[in-house]
Structure formats: C-alpha cells, structure tokens
Amino acid sequence: MTNSEIQRMSTPVEEVSQQLESKQDIGFVFDIDGVLLKGKKRIVEATEIITYLQKEKIPFILLTNGGGMTEKKRIDFINMTLQLETPIHPDQLIQAHTPMKTLIPHHKRVLICGGPKDDVREVAESYGFEDVIRPVDIIRANPTIWPYHMFTDEQIEQWGRDPNDTKLDVDGTGCKENLPIDSILCFNDSRALGAEIQIISDLLNSENGVLGTRRTVKSSKPSIPIVFSNNDFLWANEFVQPRFAMGVLKIATQTIYSKINGGEELEQLTLGKPEKVCYDYAHHILIDWRDVLLGKKKAGNVCLPQLNNEPLNSPFKKVYMVGDNPESDITGGNRYNWGTILVKTGVYQEGDFERNPEISKPSLGVFANVKEGVMPVSYTHLRAHETGA
Ligand code: G3P
Ligand code: MG
C-alpha cells in the first residue's frame, strides 16, 4: 500500500465528515414540468443527472408549481417515469400546495379547488384539514348553482359528498344546515373552470362565507380569504406550445371580483414560484435533506417550515435553481440570489428573449436540457472539492 493510500486511509472520521460537508455545500432545486418531465413523459437527460447527483451525494430537491395528488403518489410516478434505480424520497418533493399544510390551524372548513377527479380531497385530508369541501359537493347540493357544469351524474355521485354530511343546504335543499366556509384554497390547475369561477365568486362576495348569500358592501377585502398555490399562466406538457395553468383561474377570479366590487382589486395570497415565501420554504427543505444525506437526521420526518420564515445561517455556499419557465423558476431564483439555469425543454422557447426582452435571464445561461445545465456546475464543484481548491 503506497504512502498516499495509507495517508488517505488514516484520515480521521471528523475530517472525512468535514470533507463530506464541504461536498454538500452546494445544492440543486429542480423544477419538474419542462425540466424532468413533459406531461407524463420523461426527459431522458433527467435520469442521468439525477442519478449522478445521487451517487455523488449532492443535495437536491424538486420544487414544482404543479400538484393535484399526494407527494407520495407524485414522487412514485416520477421515480417510475425517470426509471431511477435509487428513488427520490417524498421529503425531497415540494408541490405548489405542500406549504398549505401550514395554514391548517387557521382554516377549518375549506373549499379546496382544482386537480383531477377528487384527488385533492385526499391531499387536503392527508395534510390534516378537518372539513374539506369540493366544488362538486356544492354542485351535488344544488346543481343550479352552475347550470353549465360538465360533471356526469356518476361523477357527482362518486366524487360529491352527501349535503347532509357537508352541511351544504344551499337554497333549501332540505339538509337544514348551511355552514359557512372559512377560506378558499386553490390547490391545483382547474378541471372545472366554469364551476370554480362561479362558486369562488359567490363565496368571495357572500355574507361571511355562507353560500347563497350576498354581501352589500364593495371592498378589496373578500368575505373570506383566498389562497392560490401558484401564479403560473403557462406550463409545458406534450403539446407543441405551453398550456394554460392556475394563473388563468386567478386572472378570471380577479377580473370578475373587480367588476363586482366597483374596480377594487382582490386581496389574495399567492404561493409558489416566483414568490419569496416559496423559496424560503424550499430552502428549509433543502437544508433538511442535506442533513439526511449527512446522516444527521432520518428521512421521513421532513420539517414543516412556517410561511415567510427565511433560513438563517444556511450551510450552502451556493444553490442552483433549474427551470424551464423564466417567469417562475428564473425570476424567483434570481430574486433569491440563487444561481439560475434555464433549459429549452419546456415553457421557454428559442426567441422568447427577443420577443420579450424584460423576461428574467438565467445567471448561468440557457441549456439544451437539464443534464447540460447541471453537469458542468456539479462536476467542477466535485473536482474542486477533491483537489481541496
Ligand atoms: O401545474 C402545472 C404547472 O404549474 C407546472 O409547474 O413548476 O413543475 O413547471 P412546474
Ligand atoms: Mg416547469
């Protein structure tokens, strides 16, 4: 055994862990749609770069403005689609509605909007929301509230809850109770846009969240609060051009609210990228995952950062946000002083900067795909770590 091998062998444990810590002083935050996946299809290079970071134990998490199912279901789908040998842990996934867990103490009876079928009810109840109401529950209680709804009788029966259980006696359906709704949480992109716009507007302009009532005042402050999980106007799926996302529900809701309230602008809360509240939340989760990689904590008990709580003394020297959408990923990452990497596999398309000079530019540049964007940064960091540079 050569001297240098003996030298390497005799490195004390704490020095190795220090070396390991310095290897983990960079981290990556990956957007999902348009970076790792396109709709239900994988972006091949994503598998390679995720596998590389896992092998090198470089901390990374996924931060999406998407959602609509539990974090476990979404990460299982991502692991299967990316064909990863080592699965990404659910603790590494933040969906647009994940931070809404922190709202539970203040919001008991909530209208949860968006998402496919009735899946977001499962998500909200898994978070701990006690009294979840869905738009389809309201349609079941009184279908005339939105006569143009496209729910079939079977869907209403299957997805909608009995008005006696949801306490939704809207206009005298006979269950006798019509309890107020505390707030409106828009979890995921709408699949019933018309019905949701109507019901949301009814509640924002009701008497204290009681469906079927109408307040007399005009105000910027709605009758009950509304929270949008993100502001995305567009997202990239398999179609040749980006598709509308949650942002269109928000724009419609704001426009209608102003029309009803004499031009007043709706007071609302929007989470998700590019909002700072989202990046603070993600920063805590990334720090947490780094501790898992360093063996300082066990996976499966991820922290629950409170909203608007910026991490102090972050262990990261540099974090890189990798996205496809300049308006959300790059704007948010730049504002948060993270390095930003834009890829061409999603919303951003060649020529967008010329068409829209004011959109945010990535600090590290534009790359064909996630592997070409991330490999140089991580490889350089690891080589520098090895040479002690
Ligand atoms: O809901 C879909 C859309 O908002 C996608 O988000 O952040 O994964 O590109 P993202
Ligand atoms: Mg995206």
PDB file of N, CA, C and O in Angstrom, residues 277-349:
ATOM      1  N   VAL A 277     -41.885  33.547  -0.470  1.00  0.00           N
ATOM      2  CA  VAL A 277     -42.392  32.610   0.545  1.00  0.00           C
ATOM      3  C   VAL A 277     -42.124  31.162   0.105  1.00  0.00           C
ATOM      4  O   VAL A 277     -41.806  30.295   0.916  1.00  0.00           O
ATOM      5  N   CYS A 278     -42.194  30.924  -1.194  1.00  0.00           N
ATOM      6  CA  CYS A 278     -41.950  29.575  -1.739  1.00  0.00           C
ATOM      7  C   CYS A 278     -40.477  29.215  -1.641  1.00  0.00           C
ATOM      8  O   CYS A 278     -40.111  28.093  -1.261  1.00  0.00           O
ATOM      9  N   TYR A 279     -39.605  30.152  -1.981  1.00  0.00           N
ATOM     10  CA  TYR A 279     -38.160  29.876  -1.967  1.00  0.00           C
ATOM     11  C   TYR A 279     -37.633  29.735  -0.541  1.00  0.00           C
ATOM     12  O   TYR A 279     -36.758  28.903  -0.271  1.00  0.00           O
ATOM     13  N   ASP A 280     -38.201  30.514   0.399  1.00  0.00           N
ATOM     14  CA  ASP A 280     -37.827  30.326   1.812  1.00  0.00           C
ATOM     15  C   ASP A 280     -38.190  28.912   2.267  1.00  0.00           C
ATOM     16  O   ASP A 280     -37.405  28.210   2.904  1.00  0.00           O
ATOM     17  N   TYR A 281     -39.419  28.505   1.913  1.00  0.00           N
ATOM     18  CA  TYR A 281     -39.902  27.167   2.300  1.00  0.00           C
ATOM     19  C   TYR A 281     -38.971  26.095   1.709  1.00  0.00           C
ATOM     20  O   TYR A 281     -38.489  25.199   2.408  1.00  0.00           O
ATOM     21  N   ALA A 282     -38.668  26.256   0.412  1.00  0.00           N
ATOM     22  CA  ALA A 282     -37.818  25.271  -0.284  1.00  0.00           C
ATOM     23  C   ALA A 282     -36.417  25.238   0.310  1.00  0.00           C
ATOM     24  O   ALA A 282     -35.795  24.175   0.447  1.00  0.00           O
ATOM     25  N   HIS A 283     -35.919  26.397   0.702  1.00  0.00           N
ATOM     26  CA  HIS A 283     -34.566  26.481   1.266  1.00  0.00           C
ATOM     27  C   HIS A 283     -34.490  25.648   2.560  1.00  0.00           C
ATOM     28  O   HIS A 283     -33.565  24.850   2.746  1.00  0.00           O
ATOM     29  N   HIS A 284     -35.520  25.755   3.397  1.00  0.00           N
ATOM     30  CA  HIS A 284     -35.564  24.934   4.634  1.00  0.00           C
ATOM     31  C   HIS A 284     -35.564  23.438   4.299  1.00  0.00           C
ATOM     32  O   HIS A 284     -34.852  22.648   4.920  1.00  0.00           O
ATOM     33  N   ILE A 285     -36.346  23.080   3.297  1.00  0.00           N
ATOM     34  CA  ILE A 285     -36.466  21.652   2.941  1.00  0.00           C
ATOM     35  C   ILE A 285     -35.134  21.142   2.382  1.00  0.00           C
ATOM     36  O   ILE A 285     -34.696  20.022   2.690  1.00  0.00           O
ATOM     37  N   LEU A 286     -34.454  21.980   1.600  1.00  0.00           N
ATOM     38  CA  LEU A 286     -33.150  21.583   1.033  1.00  0.00           C
ATOM     39  C   LEU A 286     -32.118  21.401   2.152  1.00  0.00           C
ATOM     40  O   LEU A 286     -31.349  20.424   2.154  1.00  0.00           O
ATOM     41  N   ILE A 287     -32.122  22.295   3.138  1.00  0.00           N
ATOM     42  CA  ILE A 287     -31.222  22.178   4.297  1.00  0.00           C
ATOM     43  C   ILE A 287     -31.524  20.886   5.054  1.00  0.00           C
ATOM     44  O   ILE A 287     -30.626  20.132   5.430  1.00  0.00           O
ATOM     45  N   ASP A 288     -32.811  20.606   5.186  1.00  0.00           N
ATOM     46  CA  ASP A 288     -33.241  19.383   5.886  1.00  0.00           C
ATOM     47  C   ASP A 288     -32.722  18.139   5.162  1.00  0.00           C
ATOM     48  O   ASP A 288     -32.222  17.206   5.778  1.00  0.00           O
ATOM     49  N   TRP A 289     -32.845  18.161   3.836  1.00  0.00           N
ATOM     50  CA  TRP A 289     -32.431  16.976   3.076  1.00  0.00           C
ATOM     51  C   TRP A 289     -30.913  16.807   3.145  1.00  0.00           C
ATOM     52  O   TRP A 289     -30.386  15.697   3.203  1.00  0.00           O
ATOM     53  N   ARG A 290     -30.193  17.914   3.182  1.00  0.00           N
ATOM     54  CA  ARG A 290     -28.717  17.857   3.333  1.00  0.00           C
ATOM     55  C   ARG A 290     -28.382  17.146   4.642  1.00  0.00           C
ATOM     56  O   ARG A 290     -27.475  16.303   4.704  1.00  0.00           O
ATOM     57  N   ASP A 291     -29.141  17.452   5.693  1.00  0.00           N
ATOM     58  CA  ASP A 291     -28.906  16.777   6.985  1.00  0.00           C
ATOM     59  C   ASP A 291     -29.162  15.273   6.888  1.00  0.00           C
ATOM     60  O   ASP A 291     -28.478  14.470   7.521  1.00  0.00           O
ATOM     61  N   VAL A 292     -30.140  14.901   6.070  1.00  0.00           N
ATOM     62  CA  VAL A 292     -30.389  13.459   5.869  1.00  0.00           C
ATOM     63  C   VAL A 292     -29.184  12.824   5.180  1.00  0.00           C
ATOM     64  O   VAL A 292     -28.682  11.785   5.594  1.00  0.00           O
ATOM     65  N   LEU A 293     -28.683  13.507   4.142  1.00  0.00           N
ATOM     66  CA  LEU A 293     -27.522  12.963   3.407  1.00  0.00           C
ATOM     67  C   LEU A 293     -26.298  12.843   4.321  1.00  0.00           C
ATOM     68  O   LEU A 293     -25.479  11.939   4.179  1.00  0.00           O
ATOM     69  N   LEU A 294     -26.190  13.766   5.268  1.00  0.00           N
ATOM     70  CA  LEU A 294     -25.031  13.753   6.179  1.00  0.00           C
ATOM     71  C   LEU A 294     -25.270  12.856   7.380  1.00  0.00           C
ATOM     72  O   LEU A 294     -24.454  12.793   8.295  1.00  0.00           O
ATOM     73  N   GLY A 295     -26.434  12.173   7.391  1.00  0.00           N
ATOM     74  CA  GLY A 295     -26.720  11.251   8.489  1.00  0.00           C
ATOM     75  C   GLY A 295     -27.088  11.949   9.783  1.00  0.00           C
ATOM     76  O   GLY A 295     -27.125  11.353  10.854  1.00  0.00           O
ATOM     77  N   LYS A 296     -27.403  13.249   9.663  1.00  0.00           N
ATOM     78  CA  LYS A 296     -27.750  13.999  10.882  1.00  0.00           C
ATOM     79  C   LYS A 296     -29.224  13.825  11.249  1.00  0.00           C
ATOM     80  O   LYS A 296     -29.638  14.147  12.355  1.00  0.00           O
ATOM     81  N   LYS A 297     -30.039  13.385  10.289  1.00  0.00           N
ATOM     82  CA  LYS A 297     -31.444  13.118  10.623  1.00  0.00           C
ATOM     83  C   LYS A 297     -31.955  12.035   9.692  1.00  0.00           C
ATOM     84  O   LYS A 297     -31.361  11.763   8.648  1.00  0.00           O
ATOM     85  N   LYS A 298     -33.049  11.387  10.117  1.00  0.00           N
ATOM     86  CA  LYS A 298     -33.591  10.291   9.300  1.00  0.00           C
ATOM     87  C   LYS A 298     -34.608  10.845   8.314  1.00  0.00           C
ATOM     88  O   LYS A 298     -35.361  11.768   8.624  1.00  0.00           O
ATOM     89  N   ALA A 299     -34.626  10.247   7.113  1.00  0.00           N
ATOM     90  CA  ALA A 299     -35.649  10.633   6.127  1.00  0.00           C
ATOM     91  C   ALA A 299     -37.007  10.229   6.701  1.00  0.00           C
ATOM     92  O   ALA A 299     -37.105   9.324   7.518  1.00  0.00           O
ATOM     93  N   GLY A 300     -38.048  10.926   6.243  1.00  0.00           N
ATOM     94  CA  GLY A 300     -39.396  10.551   6.678  1.00  0.00           C
ATOM     95  C   GLY A 300     -39.947  11.451   7.766  1.00  0.00           C
ATOM     96  O   GLY A 300     -41.093  11.301   8.185  1.00  0.00           O
ATOM     97  N   ASN A 301     -39.109  12.375   8.267  1.00  0.00           N
ATOM     98  CA  ASN A 301     -39.722  13.345   9.195  1.00  0.00           C
ATOM     99  C   ASN A 301     -39.284  14.755   8.810  1.00  0.00           C
ATOM    100  O   ASN A 301     -38.674  15.477   9.571  1.00  0.00           O
ATOM    101  N   VAL A 302     -39.628  15.073   7.564  1.00  0.00           N
ATOM    102  CA  VAL A 302     -39.241  16.374   6.995  1.00  0.00           C
ATOM    103  C   VAL A 302     -39.829  17.502   7.841  1.00  0.00           C
ATOM    104  O   VAL A 302     -40.903  17.356   8.418  1.00  0.00           O
ATOM    105  N   CYS A 303     -39.076  18.590   7.926  1.00  0.00           N
ATOM    106  CA  CYS A 303     -39.539  19.724   8.741  1.00  0.00           C
ATOM    107  C   CYS A 303     -40.760  20.372   8.092  1.00  0.00           C
ATOM    108  O   CYS A 303     -41.052  20.136   6.918  1.00  0.00           O
ATOM    109  N   LEU A 304     -41.508  21.173   8.858  1.00  0.00           N
ATOM    110  CA  LEU A 304     -42.640  21.939   8.309  1.00  0.00           C
ATOM    111  C   LEU A 304     -42.345  23.420   8.545  1.00  0.00           C
ATOM    112  O   LEU A 304     -42.724  23.987   9.579  1.00  0.00           O
ATOM    113  N   PRO A 305     -41.644  24.039   7.590  1.00  0.00           N
ATOM    114  CA  PRO A 305     -41.271  25.439   7.778  1.00  0.00           C
ATOM    115  C   PRO A 305     -42.519  26.329   7.809  1.00  0.00           C
ATOM    116  O   PRO A 305     -43.454  26.085   7.044  1.00  0.00           O
ATOM    117  N   GLN A 306     -42.536  27.293   8.722  1.00  0.00           N
ATOM    118  CA  GLN A 306     -43.668  28.225   8.715  1.00  0.00           C
ATOM    119  C   GLN A 306     -43.502  29.199   7.545  1.00  0.00           C
ATOM    120  O   GLN A 306     -42.370  29.481   7.121  1.00  0.00           O
ATOM    121  N   LEU A 307     -44.597  29.745   7.041  1.00  0.00           N
ATOM    122  CA  LEU A 307     -44.506  30.640   5.889  1.00  0.00           C
ATOM    123  C   LEU A 307     -43.743  31.914   6.245  1.00  0.00           C
ATOM    124  O   LEU A 307     -43.749  32.345   7.400  1.00  0.00           O
ATOM    125  N   ASN A 308     -43.058  32.458   5.263  1.00  0.00           N
ATOM    126  CA  ASN A 308     -42.317  33.732   5.409  1.00  0.00           C
ATOM    127  C   ASN A 308     -41.247  33.655   6.487  1.00  0.00           C
ATOM    128  O   ASN A 308     -41.036  34.609   7.245  1.00  0.00           O
ATOM    129  N   ASN A 309     -40.584  32.496   6.590  1.00  0.00           N
ATOM    130  CA  ASN A 309     -39.541  32.304   7.590  1.00  0.00           C
ATOM    131  C   ASN A 309     -38.235  31.981   6.874  1.00  0.00           C
ATOM    132  O   ASN A 309     -38.000  30.846   6.464  1.00  0.00           O
ATOM    133  N   GLU A 310     -37.395  32.994   6.651  1.00  0.00           N
ATOM    134  CA  GLU A 310     -36.158  32.813   5.873  1.00  0.00           C
ATOM    135  C   GLU A 310     -35.125  32.068   6.709  1.00  0.00           C
ATOM    136  O   GLU A 310     -34.886  32.430   7.863  1.00  0.00           O
ATOM    137  N   PRO A 311     -34.494  31.010   6.161  1.00  0.00           N
ATOM    138  CA  PRO A 311     -33.489  30.272   6.934  1.00  0.00           C
ATOM    139  C   PRO A 311     -32.330  31.201   7.300  1.00  0.00           C
ATOM    140  O   PRO A 311     -31.848  31.970   6.472  1.00  0.00           O
ATOM    141  N   LEU A 312     -31.867  31.087   8.555  1.00  0.00           N
ATOM    142  CA  LEU A 312     -30.698  31.856   8.966  1.00  0.00           C
ATOM    143  C   LEU A 312     -29.490  30.936   8.883  1.00  0.00           C
ATOM    144  O   LEU A 312     -29.593  29.736   9.088  1.00  0.00           O
ATOM    145  N   ASN A 313     -28.334  31.478   8.572  1.00  0.00           N
ATOM    146  CA  ASN A 313     -27.074  30.701   8.539  1.00  0.00           C
ATOM    147  C   ASN A 313     -27.189  29.431   7.686  1.00  0.00           C
ATOM    148  O   ASN A 313     -26.942  28.320   8.163  1.00  0.00           O
ATOM    149  N   SER A 314     -27.610  29.582   6.452  1.00  0.00           N
ATOM    150  CA  SER A 314     -27.691  28.419   5.563  1.00  0.00           C
ATOM    151  C   SER A 314     -26.299  27.787   5.397  1.00  0.00           C
ATOM    152  O   SER A 314     -25.305  28.505   5.254  1.00  0.00           O
ATOM    153  N   PRO A 315     -26.212  26.457   5.397  1.00  0.00           N
ATOM    154  CA  PRO A 315     -24.913  25.790   5.219  1.00  0.00           C
ATOM    155  C   PRO A 315     -24.435  25.794   3.768  1.00  0.00           C
ATOM    156  O   PRO A 315     -23.317  25.421   3.458  1.00  0.00           O
ATOM    157  N   PHE A 316     -25.327  26.242   2.862  1.00  0.00           N
ATOM    158  CA  PHE A 316     -24.975  26.202   1.431  1.00  0.00           C
ATOM    159  C   PHE A 316     -24.173  27.433   1.007  1.00  0.00           C
ATOM    160  O   PHE A 316     -24.541  28.556   1.338  1.00  0.00           O
ATOM    161  N   LYS A 317     -23.079  27.164   0.286  1.00  0.00           N
ATOM    162  CA  LYS A 317     -22.346  28.282  -0.312  1.00  0.00           C
ATOM    163  C   LYS A 317     -23.063  28.728  -1.584  1.00  0.00           C
ATOM    164  O   LYS A 317     -23.056  29.885  -1.963  1.00  0.00           O
ATOM    165  N   LYS A 318     -23.714  27.748  -2.258  1.00  0.00           N
ATOM    166  CA  LYS A 318     -24.410  28.111  -3.494  1.00  0.00           C
ATOM    167  C   LYS A 318     -25.544  27.126  -3.723  1.00  0.00           C
ATOM    168  O   LYS A 318     -25.369  25.910  -3.527  1.00  0.00           O
ATOM    169  N   VAL A 319     -26.703  27.643  -4.124  1.00  0.00           N
ATOM    170  CA  VAL A 319     -27.820  26.801  -4.528  1.00  0.00           C
ATOM    171  C   VAL A 319     -28.181  27.191  -5.961  1.00  0.00           C
ATOM    172  O   VAL A 319     -28.108  28.375  -6.332  1.00  0.00           O
ATOM    173  N   TYR A 320     -28.526  26.185  -6.760  1.00  0.00           N
ATOM    174  CA  TYR A 320     -28.865  26.444  -8.165  1.00  0.00           C
ATOM    175  C   TYR A 320     -30.313  26.028  -8.417  1.00  0.00           C
ATOM    176  O   TYR A 320     -30.708  24.907  -8.114  1.00  0.00           O
ATOM    177  N   MET A 321     -31.081  26.945  -8.987  1.00  0.00           N
ATOM    178  CA  MET A 321     -32.479  26.681  -9.389  1.00  0.00           C
ATOM    179  C   MET A 321     -32.454  26.316 -10.860  1.00  0.00           C
ATOM    180  O   MET A 321     -31.903  27.073 -11.689  1.00  0.00           O
ATOM    181  N   VAL A 322     -33.034  25.164 -11.201  1.00  0.00           N
ATOM    182  CA  VAL A 322     -33.040  24.701 -12.591  1.00  0.00           C
ATOM    183  C   VAL A 322     -34.486  24.673 -13.077  1.00  0.00           C
ATOM    184  O   VAL A 322     -35.322  23.956 -12.522  1.00  0.00           O
ATOM    185  N   GLY A 323     -34.811  25.523 -14.086  1.00  0.00           N
ATOM    186  CA  GLY A 323     -36.201  25.595 -14.516  1.00  0.00           C
ATOM    187  C   GLY A 323     -36.360  25.806 -16.002  1.00  0.00           C
ATOM    188  O   GLY A 323     -35.386  26.033 -16.724  1.00  0.00           O
ATOM    189  N   ASP A 324     -37.648  25.738 -16.424  1.00  0.00           N
ATOM    190  CA  ASP A 324     -37.964  25.949 -17.837  1.00  0.00           C
ATOM    191  C   ASP A 324     -38.788  27.212 -18.058  1.00  0.00           C
ATOM    192  O   ASP A 324     -39.075  27.581 -19.200  1.00  0.00           O
ATOM    193  N   ASN A 325     -39.214  27.832 -16.927  1.00  0.00           N
ATOM    194  CA  ASN A 325     -40.128  28.961 -17.050  1.00  0.00           C
ATOM    195  C   ASN A 325     -39.483  30.225 -16.491  1.00  0.00           C
ATOM    196  O   ASN A 325     -39.319  30.345 -15.271  1.00  0.00           O
ATOM    197  N   PRO A 326     -39.073  31.161 -17.360  1.00  0.00           N
ATOM    198  CA  PRO A 326     -38.408  32.373 -16.855  1.00  0.00           C
ATOM    199  C   PRO A 326     -39.257  33.122 -15.821  1.00  0.00           C
ATOM    200  O   PRO A 326     -38.730  33.640 -14.836  1.00  0.00           O
ATOM    201  N   GLU A 327     -40.609  33.113 -16.024  1.00  0.00           N
ATOM    202  CA  GLU A 327     -41.458  33.915 -15.135  1.00  0.00           C
ATOM    203  C   GLU A 327     -41.505  33.372 -13.719  1.00  0.00           C
ATOM    204  O   GLU A 327     -41.684  34.120 -12.756  1.00  0.00           O
ATOM    205  N   SER A 328     -41.366  32.056 -13.568  1.00  0.00           N
ATOM    206  CA  SER A 328     -41.483  31.490 -12.208  1.00  0.00           C
ATOM    207  C   SER A 328     -40.126  31.037 -11.693  1.00  0.00           C
ATOM    208  O   SER A 328     -39.592  31.549 -10.714  1.00  0.00           O
ATOM    209  N   ASP A 329     -39.511  30.090 -12.380  1.00  0.00           N
ATOM    210  CA  ASP A 329     -38.263  29.484 -11.903  1.00  0.00           C
ATOM    211  C   ASP A 329     -37.115  30.485 -11.869  1.00  0.00           C
ATOM    212  O   ASP A 329     -36.400  30.613 -10.873  1.00  0.00           O
ATOM    213  N   ILE A 330     -36.915  31.181 -12.988  1.00  0.00           N
ATOM    214  CA  ILE A 330     -35.732  32.047 -13.115  1.00  0.00           C
ATOM    215  C   ILE A 330     -35.935  33.342 -12.328  1.00  0.00           C
ATOM    216  O   ILE A 330     -35.066  33.791 -11.574  1.00  0.00           O
ATOM    217  N   THR A 331     -37.115  33.967 -12.471  1.00  0.00           N
ATOM    218  CA  THR A 331     -37.398  35.187 -11.694  1.00  0.00           C
ATOM    219  C   THR A 331     -37.226  34.928 -10.209  1.00  0.00           C
ATOM    220  O   THR A 331     -36.510  35.650  -9.504  1.00  0.00           O
ATOM    221  N   GLY A 332     -37.837  33.846  -9.714  1.00  0.00           N
ATOM    222  CA  GLY A 332     -37.762  33.539  -8.284  1.00  0.00           C
ATOM    223  C   GLY A 332     -36.344  33.211  -7.837  1.00  0.00           C
ATOM    224  O   GLY A 332     -35.874  33.691  -6.805  1.00  0.00           O
ATOM    225  N   GLY A 333     -35.643  32.421  -8.637  1.00  0.00           N
ATOM    226  CA  GLY A 333     -34.263  32.051  -8.281  1.00  0.00           C
ATOM    227  C   GLY A 333     -33.336  33.257  -8.278  1.00  0.00           C
ATOM    228  O   GLY A 333     -32.518  33.428  -7.369  1.00  0.00           O
ATOM    229  N   ASN A 334     -33.477  34.123  -9.283  1.00  0.00           N
ATOM    230  CA  ASN A 334     -32.624  35.324  -9.338  1.00  0.00           C
ATOM    231  C   ASN A 334     -32.881  36.222  -8.122  1.00  0.00           C
ATOM    232  O   ASN A 334     -31.960  36.681  -7.450  1.00  0.00           O
ATOM    233  N   ARG A 335     -34.169  36.440  -7.832  1.00  0.00           N
ATOM    234  CA  ARG A 335     -34.516  37.318  -6.692  1.00  0.00           C
ATOM    235  C   ARG A 335     -33.969  36.753  -5.384  1.00  0.00           C
ATOM    236  O   ARG A 335     -33.648  37.479  -4.449  1.00  0.00           O
ATOM    237  N   TYR A 336     -33.867  35.419  -5.321  1.00  0.00           N
ATOM    238  CA  TYR A 336     -33.458  34.762  -4.074  1.00  0.00           C
ATOM    239  C   TYR A 336     -31.932  34.620  -4.024  1.00  0.00           C
ATOM    240  O   TYR A 336     -31.383  33.982  -3.128  1.00  0.00           O
ATOM    241  N   ASN A 337     -31.234  35.182  -5.029  1.00  0.00           N
ATOM    242  CA  ASN A 337     -29.760  35.116  -5.106  1.00  0.00           C
ATOM    243  C   ASN A 337     -29.242  33.690  -5.220  1.00  0.00           C
ATOM    244  O   ASN A 337     -28.169  33.368  -4.699  1.00  0.00           O
ATOM    245  N   TRP A 338     -30.065  32.830  -5.847  1.00  0.00           N
ATOM    246  CA  TRP A 338     -29.561  31.523  -6.218  1.00  0.00           C
ATOM    247  C   TRP A 338     -29.055  31.596  -7.660  1.00  0.00           C
ATOM    248  O   TRP A 338     -29.492  32.470  -8.430  1.00  0.00           O
ATOM    249  N   GLY A 339     -28.106  30.690  -7.999  1.00  0.00           N
ATOM    250  CA  GLY A 339     -27.729  30.601  -9.410  1.00  0.00           C
ATOM    251  C   GLY A 339     -28.943  30.062 -10.173  1.00  0.00           C
ATOM    252  O   GLY A 339     -29.708  29.253  -9.629  1.00  0.00           O
ATOM    253  N   THR A 340     -29.129  30.494 -11.409  1.00  0.00           N
ATOM    254  CA  THR A 340     -30.294  30.013 -12.166  1.00  0.00           C
ATOM    255  C   THR A 340     -29.863  29.441 -13.514  1.00  0.00           C
ATOM    256  O   THR A 340     -29.011  30.017 -14.199  1.00  0.00           O
ATOM    257  N   ILE A 341     -30.464  28.302 -13.823  1.00  0.00           N
ATOM    258  CA  ILE A 341     -30.170  27.553 -15.053  1.00  0.00           C
ATOM    259  C   ILE A 341     -31.485  27.363 -15.788  1.00  0.00           C
ATOM    260  O   ILE A 341     -32.449  26.807 -15.230  1.00  0.00           O
ATOM    261  N   LEU A 342     -31.565  27.890 -17.012  1.00  0.00           N
ATOM    262  CA  LEU A 342     -32.784  27.762 -17.817  1.00  0.00           C
ATOM    263  C   LEU A 342     -32.577  26.688 -18.892  1.00  0.00           C
ATOM    264  O   LEU A 342     -31.537  26.661 -19.557  1.00  0.00           O
ATOM    265  N   VAL A 343     -33.576  25.823 -19.045  1.00  0.00           N
ATOM    266  CA  VAL A 343     -33.482  24.765 -20.076  1.00  0.00           C
ATOM    267  C   VAL A 343     -34.527  25.007 -21.160  1.00  0.00           C
ATOM    268  O   VAL A 343     -35.551  25.670 -20.931  1.00  0.00           O
ATOM    269  N   LYS A 344     -34.246  24.436 -22.336  1.00  0.00           N
ATOM    270  CA  LYS A 344     -35.100  24.678 -23.502  1.00  0.00           C
ATOM    271  C   LYS A 344     -36.121  23.563 -23.719  1.00  0.00           C
ATOM    272  O   LYS A 344     -36.715  23.471 -24.793  1.00  0.00           O
ATOM    273  N   THR A 345     -36.333  22.727 -22.717  1.00  0.00           N
ATOM    274  CA  THR A 345     -37.228  21.574 -22.902  1.00  0.00           C
ATOM    275  C   THR A 345     -38.647  21.848 -22.405  1.00  0.00           C
ATOM    276  O   THR A 345     -39.456  20.924 -22.312  1.00  0.00           O
ATOM    277  N   GLY A 346     -38.950  23.132 -22.105  1.00  0.00           N
ATOM    278  CA  GLY A 346     -40.300  23.382 -21.545  1.00  0.00           C
ATOM    279  C   GLY A 346     -40.916  24.658 -22.076  1.00  0.00           C
ATOM    280  O   GLY A 346     -41.013  24.841 -23.297  1.00  0.00           O
ATOM    281  N   VAL A 347     -41.307  25.542 -21.139  1.00  0.00           N
ATOM    282  CA  VAL A 347     -42.034  26.766 -21.499  1.00  0.00           C
ATOM    283  C   VAL A 347     -41.149  27.688 -22.348  1.00  0.00           C
ATOM    284  O   VAL A 347     -41.576  28.180 -23.381  1.00  0.00           O
ATOM    285  N   TYR A 348     -39.918  27.896 -21.921  1.00  0.00           N
ATOM    286  CA  TYR A 348     -39.022  28.806 -22.650  1.00  0.00           C
ATOM    287  C   TYR A 348     -38.762  28.238 -24.046  1.00  0.00           C
ATOM    288  O   TYR A 348     -38.503  27.046 -24.198  1.00  0.00           O
ATOM    289  N   GLN A 349     -38.902  29.083 -25.049  1.00  0.00           N
ATOM    290  CA  GLN A 349     -38.636  28.641 -26.425  1.00  0.00           C
ATOM    291  C   GLN A 349     -37.681  29.639 -27.065  1.00  0.00           C
ATOM    292  O   GLN A 349     -37.699  30.832 -26.721  1.00  0.00           O
TER     293      GLN A 349
END
